[in-house]
C-alpha cells in the first residue's frame, strides 16, 4: 500500500527480484537533487521516499527498468447516461489526485491509479455515470509464469538433447535462444538499464554469465572455422541458468509472501461490499464507495466494513483481530465499531465515521508497512558490502578467466570458471538477510497487536535491559474506584455515601465520579442539591437535605475552617464535612489491570529489570507495586523527573524501555531508548512512541521483547550464512579445488547454489514468522 506520512511517500514497485536491484534503485533515487530520505525494500517491493515530486519518482523508477504498481477497474456506462469525452475523463483524473489515468473505449472506462496515493473511493465517486465494480489490486508481487514455464521446459529439453551426443549443435541453438532472450529477457533489459547509469546489479552478473555462454556457443556453431578444434557448446548451461534463476525467484516470491502473510491476513479482513441505506432501500455497494456519514447495516455473521458508531441495535462483536481478546464484546447504540471486526449476533445499524485508508485497520497496515520500509542499523553493513560486491565479482571473474588462460587451462576451463564465478556470487542472500526477517517479525507483531514504527525500533527492542512502567493507565486502568469508606461516629455508611454522592453528582472530577458510581452500584437514590461553592479540581459545597455539606481535598476543607482530625492527606482521599464538622472520608484507588501481575512476572523471567515510575504518592504506588511484584519504585516523580531518571539509567549503560499511555508520558517515551505506548485499539498512531500496543494488556510488553530478540537472532543467522556463502563460493567457482576434484564447478550447479542460498535466507525468515505465531 502506498501511503504518505510526514510528507513521505510509499510507492509500490514492480519488477524487482533481487536485493541488488533494490539497492541500485535506492541509489538512483537518492542521487536526485531534491531527494531527502529514500529507502527501497526488496521484501515488500516498496520505495519509501521523502522530498521528490511524484512524476519524478515514477519516471526514475521506470527508467531504471522497473514499474509503479497500479490498481485498476473497468466501469460500464449506465443506461440513460452520456459518456464523457476523453479530455473530460483526463481532467477528472487530474482533479482526483496524482498519477490517476483513465481511458475510454466505447461505453467502457478503464481507470488505474497508484494504490494509496488516492483512494479507490475517490476514483469511483468521480465517475457517477458509470456502474461501480470491484477493484483489481496492484501486482507488485506478480510473477510471469509463462516465462518460467518456457524456461523450465526448454532447459529440460536441452538437458536431454545434450545427453544424446548425436544432437546437432544448431538444434541446441534453436531450443536455447527463446529461453535466453524471452524467458531471460528481463535480465538483459535490467542489466542494460543499470549499465546506462554506470551501475551493476545481480542481473549484470546473470546477463554476463548467460550472455557469454550463449554468445560463445553461437560463435562455435556458426563460425567453427575460428577454432583449431571444435570446442564444446554451453547452450544447455545458458538455458538452465535462466530456468534456475526464475525458479528461484518464483520460490522466493512465494516464501516472501508467506513471511508477510500477517499483513495480507489483515487486508483480507476488509470486506469488498457494504450494505448501505440509500433512501428507503438497502443496497450493496463496493466498500470503496462508502462515504463518511453513510448508514451501514451489519447483519449477524458479517464483518464490519468501515469504522463507525452504532445508532441502532445490539450485537456481540468479535474484536480479536484488533485486541486479541477471544470473547465477543456486547455493543449497543453509541458504541464504536471498527472495520474488520465480526458481528456474531444481532443486527447493527452504524453511521460511518472513517472509511478507506482512514480506518483503524488500514492505519495498522500502513504503520506496519512503513516500519518494514525503514532499515535496521545492522543492515548498514550488508548495504555497504552489497554496494561494492558486484563490481568486485566482475573483476574477480575477469582475473579468473585470465589466470586460467595463462595457466594453460584452455578456453574451455577459463570460460567455465568465468561464468561460474559470475553466477554463484549474486549477493541476493546478503541483501535479503535483514528485510526478510524484518517483514516476518513486524507482520507477526501486527497480528498480535504490536506495532513497530520501524526496523530500528525492532533492533533496539532486542537490546532492552530495563523496563520502566508508568502506574496510572499502565499497571492500573486509570479509572478511580472507591477502595474504602470511613464514616464518623453516629453516621451510617449508607447515609454517608448517599449524601456525599448526591453532591458529587454535580462534579465532573474523576474522584467524584468514583463516589457516584459506588452509590449507583448500591442502588441509592440521590437527593436534590443546591450547590453553593465549587473549586474545580479541589472540591464542592452545597445544601443536601437542608444540611450544609462540603466534599473535597484536605486542603479544600481546611481553607473553609472546618475542624479536621489529624488524618492522612494523600491525594486519593476525599474528605467530607457536614454542618462544619468532619463526617468521614473515602479512600480512592485505581483498579489494577488483570494482566499486570503476570506481565511483570514474565518481564522478570526474561531477565529484565523492572521499575515503577509514577507521579502518584508513595503510599498508593507502594500498594500497587506490592500487588504486581515490583520492588524498585520511584513515586512522586514529575514529568521532568521521569526524563532525568531514564537518562540516568541510560548513563549507566542500561538500554531502557519506557511503557506509558502515550499522552502524559510523551516526554519520557521520547527520552527512552524504546518508547512503548499502550493504545486503546483506536489510537494507533502515537507520535512519540517507537512501539504501540493496540490492546491494554501489559503481557504484550514481554511479547514485544521476545519478537525483537527472535528477529535479531534470525537476522544474524541470515547475515552469517550469506557472508560465509559468498566468502567460500567464489574461490570454489574460480577453481581453487580443481587439483582436488579434478573438475571445475559446472555453471548450472553454480546457478543452483546461488538460488538455494537466497531461498535459505527467506525460509529462515519464514521459520521466524511461524515461530512467533506459535507463541500467540
mmCIF file of C-alpha atoms in Angstrom, residues 52-309:
data_model
loop_
_atom_site.group_PDB
_atom_site.id
_atom_site.type_symbol
_atom_site.label_atom_id
_atom_site.label_comp_id
_atom_site.label_asym_id
_atom_site.label_seq_id
_atom_site.Cartn_x
_atom_site.Cartn_y
_atom_site.Cartn_z
ATOM 1 C CA UNK A 52 10.562 14.198 -4.525
ATOM 2 C CA UNK A 53 7.591 15.018 -6.779
ATOM 3 C CA UNK A 54 5.548 12.009 -7.853
ATOM 4 C CA UNK A 55 6.167 12.428 -11.561
ATOM 5 C CA UNK A 56 9.918 12.404 -10.990
ATOM 6 C CA UNK A 57 9.626 9.286 -8.834
ATOM 7 C CA UNK A 58 7.630 7.411 -11.475
ATOM 8 C CA UNK A 59 9.969 8.447 -14.304
ATOM 9 C CA UNK A 60 13.042 7.422 -12.307
ATOM 10 C CA UNK A 61 11.599 4.032 -11.381
ATOM 11 C CA UNK A 62 10.609 3.335 -14.996
ATOM 12 C CA UNK A 63 13.956 4.495 -16.377
ATOM 13 C CA UNK A 64 15.640 2.032 -14.025
ATOM 14 C CA UNK A 65 13.746 -0.802 -15.695
ATOM 15 C CA UNK A 66 11.011 -1.246 -13.087
ATOM 16 C CA UNK A 67 7.422 -0.095 -12.801
ATOM 17 C CA UNK A 68 4.998 1.547 -10.389
ATOM 18 C CA UNK A 69 2.267 -0.894 -9.330
ATOM 19 C CA UNK A 70 -1.290 0.166 -10.067
ATOM 20 C CA UNK A 71 -4.814 -0.778 -9.097
ATOM 21 C CA UNK A 72 -7.274 -1.000 -11.958
ATOM 22 C CA UNK A 73 -11.032 -1.064 -12.527
ATOM 23 C CA UNK A 74 -13.272 -1.349 -15.580
ATOM 24 C CA UNK A 75 -16.514 0.636 -15.416
ATOM 25 C CA UNK A 76 -19.613 0.213 -17.599
ATOM 26 C CA UNK A 77 -21.662 3.223 -18.639
ATOM 27 C CA UNK A 78 -25.140 3.136 -17.092
ATOM 28 C CA UNK A 79 -28.225 3.279 -19.285
ATOM 29 C CA UNK A 80 -29.576 6.753 -19.865
ATOM 30 C CA UNK A 81 -26.221 8.426 -19.315
ATOM 31 C CA UNK A 82 -23.883 10.065 -21.802
ATOM 32 C CA UNK A 83 -20.236 9.097 -21.793
ATOM 33 C CA UNK A 84 -17.832 11.976 -21.073
ATOM 34 C CA UNK A 85 -15.157 12.729 -23.639
ATOM 35 C CA UNK A 86 -11.563 11.621 -23.230
ATOM 36 C CA UNK A 87 -10.487 15.159 -22.307
ATOM 37 C CA UNK A 88 -13.177 15.294 -19.625
ATOM 38 C CA UNK A 89 -12.002 11.943 -18.266
ATOM 39 C CA UNK A 90 -8.411 13.184 -18.130
ATOM 40 C CA UNK A 91 -9.481 16.397 -16.398
ATOM 41 C CA UNK A 92 -11.387 14.442 -13.751
ATOM 42 C CA UNK A 93 -8.379 12.158 -13.231
ATOM 43 C CA UNK A 94 -6.147 15.169 -12.601
ATOM 44 C CA UNK A 95 -8.700 16.526 -10.114
ATOM 45 C CA UNK A 96 -8.834 13.214 -8.217
ATOM 46 C CA UNK A 97 -5.156 13.090 -7.409
ATOM 47 C CA UNK A 98 -1.651 12.250 -8.653
ATOM 48 C CA UNK A 99 -0.927 9.599 -11.282
ATOM 49 C CA UNK A 100 -4.575 8.702 -11.920
ATOM 50 C CA UNK A 101 -5.182 7.583 -15.521
ATOM 51 C CA UNK A 102 -8.372 6.954 -17.457
ATOM 52 C CA UNK A 103 -9.065 5.633 -20.960
ATOM 53 C CA UNK A 104 -12.397 5.441 -22.784
ATOM 54 C CA UNK A 105 -13.231 2.502 -25.008
ATOM 55 C CA UNK A 106 -16.830 2.850 -26.178
ATOM 56 C CA UNK A 107 -19.061 2.545 -23.117
ATOM 57 C CA UNK A 108 -16.253 1.073 -21.005
ATOM 58 C CA UNK A 109 -13.961 3.265 -18.910
ATOM 59 C CA UNK A 110 -10.597 1.845 -17.826
ATOM 60 C CA UNK A 111 -9.161 3.543 -14.733
ATOM 61 C CA UNK A 112 -5.866 2.980 -12.945
ATOM 62 C CA UNK A 113 -4.109 4.607 -10.018
ATOM 63 C CA UNK A 114 -1.289 4.003 -7.577
ATOM 64 C CA UNK A 115 -2.872 2.345 -4.521
ATOM 65 C CA UNK A 116 -2.677 4.609 -1.512
ATOM 66 C CA UNK A 117 -1.783 7.849 -3.241
ATOM 67 C CA UNK A 118 -5.500 8.230 -3.843
ATOM 68 C CA UNK A 119 -8.374 6.160 -2.524
ATOM 69 C CA UNK A 120 -10.439 3.878 -4.713
ATOM 70 C CA UNK A 121 -13.485 5.573 -3.209
ATOM 71 C CA UNK A 122 -12.440 8.932 -4.669
ATOM 72 C CA UNK A 123 -11.757 7.436 -8.097
ATOM 73 C CA UNK A 124 -15.125 5.701 -8.295
ATOM 74 C CA UNK A 125 -17.014 8.714 -6.935
ATOM 75 C CA UNK A 126 -15.619 10.927 -9.717
ATOM 76 C CA UNK A 127 -17.490 8.938 -12.379
ATOM 77 C CA UNK A 128 -21.119 8.621 -11.158
ATOM 78 C CA UNK A 129 -22.460 7.866 -14.658
ATOM 79 C CA UNK A 130 -20.671 4.506 -14.621
ATOM 80 C CA UNK A 131 -21.560 1.274 -12.826
ATOM 81 C CA UNK A 132 -19.122 0.759 -9.983
ATOM 82 C CA UNK A 133 -17.220 -2.518 -9.787
ATOM 83 C CA UNK A 134 -14.673 -4.305 -7.647
ATOM 84 C CA UNK A 135 -11.099 -3.070 -7.802
ATOM 85 C CA UNK A 136 -8.239 -5.194 -9.119
ATOM 86 C CA UNK A 137 -5.400 -5.000 -6.611
ATOM 87 C CA UNK A 138 -1.892 -3.986 -7.553
ATOM 88 C CA UNK A 139 0.504 -6.552 -8.975
ATOM 89 C CA UNK A 140 3.830 -5.680 -7.367
ATOM 90 C CA UNK A 141 4.368 -9.345 -6.431
ATOM 91 C CA UNK A 142 3.132 -10.740 -9.765
ATOM 92 C CA UNK A 143 5.340 -13.364 -11.369
ATOM 93 C CA UNK A 144 5.423 -14.058 -15.124
ATOM 94 C CA UNK A 145 4.602 -17.760 -15.145
ATOM 95 C CA UNK A 146 4.788 -18.085 -18.937
ATOM 96 C CA UNK A 147 8.482 -17.140 -18.893
ATOM 97 C CA UNK A 148 9.097 -19.681 -16.146
ATOM 98 C CA UNK A 149 7.276 -22.487 -17.959
ATOM 99 C CA UNK A 150 9.162 -21.917 -21.216
ATOM 100 C CA UNK A 151 12.494 -21.745 -19.381
ATOM 101 C CA UNK A 152 11.893 -24.976 -17.436
ATOM 102 C CA UNK A 153 10.651 -26.880 -20.481
ATOM 103 C CA UNK A 154 13.446 -25.542 -22.676
ATOM 104 C CA UNK A 155 16.082 -26.306 -20.074
ATOM 105 C CA UNK A 156 14.786 -29.847 -19.600
ATOM 106 C CA UNK A 157 14.727 -30.492 -23.359
ATOM 107 C CA UNK A 158 18.284 -29.203 -23.697
ATOM 108 C CA UNK A 159 19.500 -31.435 -20.872
ATOM 109 C CA UNK A 160 18.057 -34.469 -22.667
ATOM 110 C CA UNK A 161 19.365 -33.398 -26.075
ATOM 111 C CA UNK A 162 22.838 -32.778 -24.674
ATOM 112 C CA UNK A 163 22.944 -36.323 -23.352
ATOM 113 C CA UNK A 164 22.283 -37.519 -26.908
ATOM 114 C CA UNK A 165 25.733 -36.955 -28.351
ATOM 115 C CA UNK A 166 24.403 -37.001 -31.910
ATOM 116 C CA UNK A 167 22.195 -33.939 -31.471
ATOM 117 C CA UNK A 168 23.310 -31.220 -33.927
ATOM 118 C CA UNK A 169 24.511 -28.035 -32.257
ATOM 119 C CA UNK A 170 22.168 -25.835 -34.306
ATOM 120 C CA UNK A 171 19.216 -27.720 -32.736
ATOM 121 C CA UNK A 172 20.562 -26.836 -29.299
ATOM 122 C CA UNK A 173 20.860 -23.240 -30.509
ATOM 123 C CA UNK A 174 17.223 -23.245 -31.700
ATOM 124 C CA UNK A 175 15.934 -24.505 -28.354
ATOM 125 C CA UNK A 176 18.165 -22.344 -26.156
ATOM 126 C CA UNK A 177 17.691 -18.989 -27.884
ATOM 127 C CA UNK A 178 13.981 -18.463 -26.947
ATOM 128 C CA UNK A 179 14.788 -19.430 -23.363
ATOM 129 C CA UNK A 180 17.680 -16.995 -23.136
ATOM 130 C CA UNK A 181 16.059 -13.996 -24.816
ATOM 131 C CA UNK A 182 12.377 -14.464 -23.980
ATOM 132 C CA UNK A 183 12.405 -16.058 -20.551
ATOM 133 C CA UNK A 184 15.629 -14.304 -19.586
ATOM 134 C CA UNK A 185 14.936 -11.091 -21.482
ATOM 135 C CA UNK A 186 14.260 -9.101 -18.317
ATOM 136 C CA UNK A 187 17.761 -9.960 -17.079
ATOM 137 C CA UNK A 188 19.331 -8.262 -20.091
ATOM 138 C CA UNK A 189 16.974 -5.272 -20.051
ATOM 139 C CA UNK A 190 17.583 -4.566 -16.380
ATOM 140 C CA UNK A 191 21.323 -5.080 -16.732
ATOM 141 C CA UNK A 192 21.385 -2.681 -19.679
ATOM 142 C CA UNK A 193 19.435 -0.050 -17.706
ATOM 143 C CA UNK A 194 21.964 -0.365 -14.898
ATOM 144 C CA UNK A 195 24.888 -0.143 -17.315
ATOM 145 C CA UNK A 196 23.497 3.070 -18.792
ATOM 146 C CA UNK A 197 23.615 4.560 -15.299
ATOM 147 C CA UNK A 198 27.125 3.259 -14.712
ATOM 148 C CA UNK A 199 25.844 0.771 -12.145
ATOM 149 C CA UNK A 200 25.835 -3.010 -11.777
ATOM 150 C CA UNK A 201 23.479 -5.408 -10.038
ATOM 151 C CA UNK A 202 22.531 -9.059 -9.803
ATOM 152 C CA UNK A 203 21.178 -9.005 -13.343
ATOM 153 C CA UNK A 204 24.508 -7.684 -14.582
ATOM 154 C CA UNK A 205 26.190 -10.858 -13.342
ATOM 155 C CA UNK A 206 23.473 -13.155 -14.673
ATOM 156 C CA UNK A 207 23.248 -11.377 -18.022
ATOM 157 C CA UNK A 208 27.028 -11.514 -18.464
ATOM 158 C CA UNK A 209 27.204 -15.178 -17.475
ATOM 159 C CA UNK A 210 24.270 -16.301 -19.626
ATOM 160 C CA UNK A 211 25.188 -13.946 -22.465
ATOM 161 C CA UNK A 212 28.794 -15.129 -22.505
ATOM 162 C CA UNK A 213 27.780 -18.804 -22.586
ATOM 163 C CA UNK A 214 25.213 -18.255 -25.355
ATOM 164 C CA UNK A 215 27.402 -15.947 -27.466
ATOM 165 C CA UNK A 216 30.426 -18.237 -27.277
ATOM 166 C CA UNK A 217 28.303 -21.266 -28.176
ATOM 167 C CA UNK A 218 26.672 -19.426 -31.076
ATOM 168 C CA UNK A 219 30.077 -18.472 -32.486
ATOM 169 C CA UNK A 220 31.141 -22.134 -32.250
ATOM 170 C CA UNK A 221 28.024 -23.244 -34.173
ATOM 171 C CA UNK A 222 28.038 -20.680 -36.976
ATOM 172 C CA UNK A 223 31.744 -19.824 -37.259
ATOM 173 C CA UNK A 224 33.523 -23.074 -36.417
ATOM 174 C CA UNK A 225 36.480 -22.112 -38.611
ATOM 175 C CA UNK A 226 37.641 -19.681 -35.936
ATOM 176 C CA UNK A 227 38.757 -22.624 -33.782
ATOM 177 C CA UNK A 228 41.559 -25.128 -34.329
ATOM 178 C CA UNK A 229 39.323 -27.888 -32.979
ATOM 179 C CA UNK A 230 35.586 -27.788 -32.367
ATOM 180 C CA UNK A 231 35.094 -26.936 -28.657
ATOM 181 C CA UNK A 232 32.083 -27.757 -26.518
ATOM 182 C CA UNK A 233 28.994 -25.529 -26.510
ATOM 183 C CA UNK A 234 27.189 -24.180 -23.447
ATOM 184 C CA UNK A 235 23.620 -23.786 -24.698
ATOM 185 C CA UNK A 236 22.214 -26.086 -22.030
ATOM 186 C CA UNK A 237 24.111 -24.172 -19.320
ATOM 187 C CA UNK A 238 22.757 -20.806 -20.530
ATOM 188 C CA UNK A 239 19.164 -22.084 -20.633
ATOM 189 C CA UNK A 240 19.300 -23.988 -17.356
ATOM 190 C CA UNK A 241 20.821 -20.981 -15.573
ATOM 191 C CA UNK A 242 17.873 -18.856 -16.743
ATOM 192 C CA UNK A 243 15.441 -21.558 -15.653
ATOM 193 C CA UNK A 244 17.039 -21.973 -12.224
ATOM 194 C CA UNK A 245 17.136 -18.234 -11.591
ATOM 195 C CA UNK A 246 13.447 -17.922 -12.497
ATOM 196 C CA UNK A 247 12.536 -20.940 -10.376
ATOM 197 C CA UNK A 248 14.446 -19.382 -7.505
ATOM 198 C CA UNK A 249 12.639 -16.067 -7.938
ATOM 199 C CA UNK A 250 9.304 -17.869 -8.029
ATOM 200 C CA UNK A 251 10.051 -19.807 -4.850
ATOM 201 C CA UNK A 252 11.397 -16.672 -3.152
ATOM 202 C CA UNK A 253 8.280 -14.678 -4.077
ATOM 203 C CA UNK A 254 6.074 -17.449 -2.665
ATOM 204 C CA UNK A 255 8.106 -17.677 0.527
ATOM 205 C CA UNK A 256 8.304 -13.893 0.922
ATOM 206 C CA UNK A 257 4.538 -13.690 0.514
ATOM 207 C CA UNK A 258 4.241 -16.080 3.450
ATOM 208 C CA UNK A 259 6.603 -14.022 5.619
ATOM 209 C CA UNK A 260 4.250 -11.094 5.048
ATOM 210 C CA UNK A 261 1.119 -13.216 5.450
ATOM 211 C CA UNK A 262 0.140 -11.402 8.651
ATOM 212 C CA UNK A 263 -0.359 -8.163 6.736
ATOM 213 C CA UNK A 264 -2.224 -9.950 3.966
ATOM 214 C CA UNK A 265 -4.445 -11.569 6.595
ATOM 215 C CA UNK A 266 -5.278 -8.124 7.969
ATOM 216 C CA UNK A 267 -6.069 -6.871 4.486
ATOM 217 C CA UNK A 268 -8.401 -9.809 3.900
ATOM 218 C CA UNK A 269 -10.461 -8.591 6.859
ATOM 219 C CA UNK A 270 -11.527 -5.664 4.677
ATOM 220 C CA UNK A 271 -14.783 -6.826 3.090
ATOM 221 C CA UNK A 272 -15.329 -5.770 -0.549
ATOM 222 C CA UNK A 273 -19.046 -4.918 -0.230
ATOM 223 C CA UNK A 274 -21.096 -2.958 2.306
ATOM 224 C CA UNK A 275 -24.886 -2.855 2.811
ATOM 225 C CA UNK A 276 -25.730 0.854 2.757
ATOM 226 C CA UNK A 277 -29.024 2.638 3.375
ATOM 227 C CA UNK A 278 -29.959 4.591 0.255
ATOM 228 C CA UNK A 279 -33.260 6.320 0.900
ATOM 229 C CA UNK A 280 -35.877 3.659 1.714
ATOM 230 C CA UNK A 281 -33.716 0.863 0.294
ATOM 231 C CA UNK A 282 -30.661 -1.060 1.472
ATOM 232 C CA UNK A 283 -28.244 -1.694 -1.376
ATOM 233 C CA UNK A 284 -24.907 -3.477 -1.720
ATOM 234 C CA UNK A 285 -22.125 -1.117 -2.805
ATOM 235 C CA UNK A 286 -18.344 -1.539 -3.091
ATOM 236 C CA UNK A 287 -16.763 -0.651 0.238
ATOM 237 C CA UNK A 288 -14.645 1.911 -1.630
ATOM 238 C CA UNK A 289 -17.845 3.834 -2.369
ATOM 239 C CA UNK A 290 -18.970 4.160 1.278
ATOM 240 C CA UNK A 291 -18.699 7.749 2.486
ATOM 241 C CA UNK A 292 -18.429 9.263 5.941
ATOM 242 C CA UNK A 293 -21.932 9.684 7.353
ATOM 243 C CA UNK A 294 -23.450 6.791 5.395
ATOM 244 C CA UNK A 295 -25.731 4.423 7.295
ATOM 245 C CA UNK A 296 -24.424 0.857 7.050
ATOM 246 C CA UNK A 297 -26.313 -2.292 8.021
ATOM 247 C CA UNK A 298 -24.268 -5.157 9.507
ATOM 248 C CA UNK A 299 -26.062 -8.483 9.856
ATOM 249 C CA UNK A 300 -25.077 -11.396 12.138
ATOM 250 C CA UNK A 301 -22.068 -13.188 10.698
ATOM 251 C CA UNK A 302 -20.955 -10.138 8.688
ATOM 252 C CA UNK A 303 -17.696 -8.268 9.107
ATOM 253 C CA UNK A 304 -17.945 -4.558 9.803
ATOM 254 C CA UNK A 305 -16.927 -2.784 6.553
ATOM 255 C CA UNK A 306 -15.968 0.639 7.964
ATOM 256 C CA UNK A 307 -15.251 2.348 11.255
ATOM 257 C CA UNK A 308 -18.454 3.737 12.719
ATOM 258 C CA UNK A 309 -20.764 4.368 15.628
#
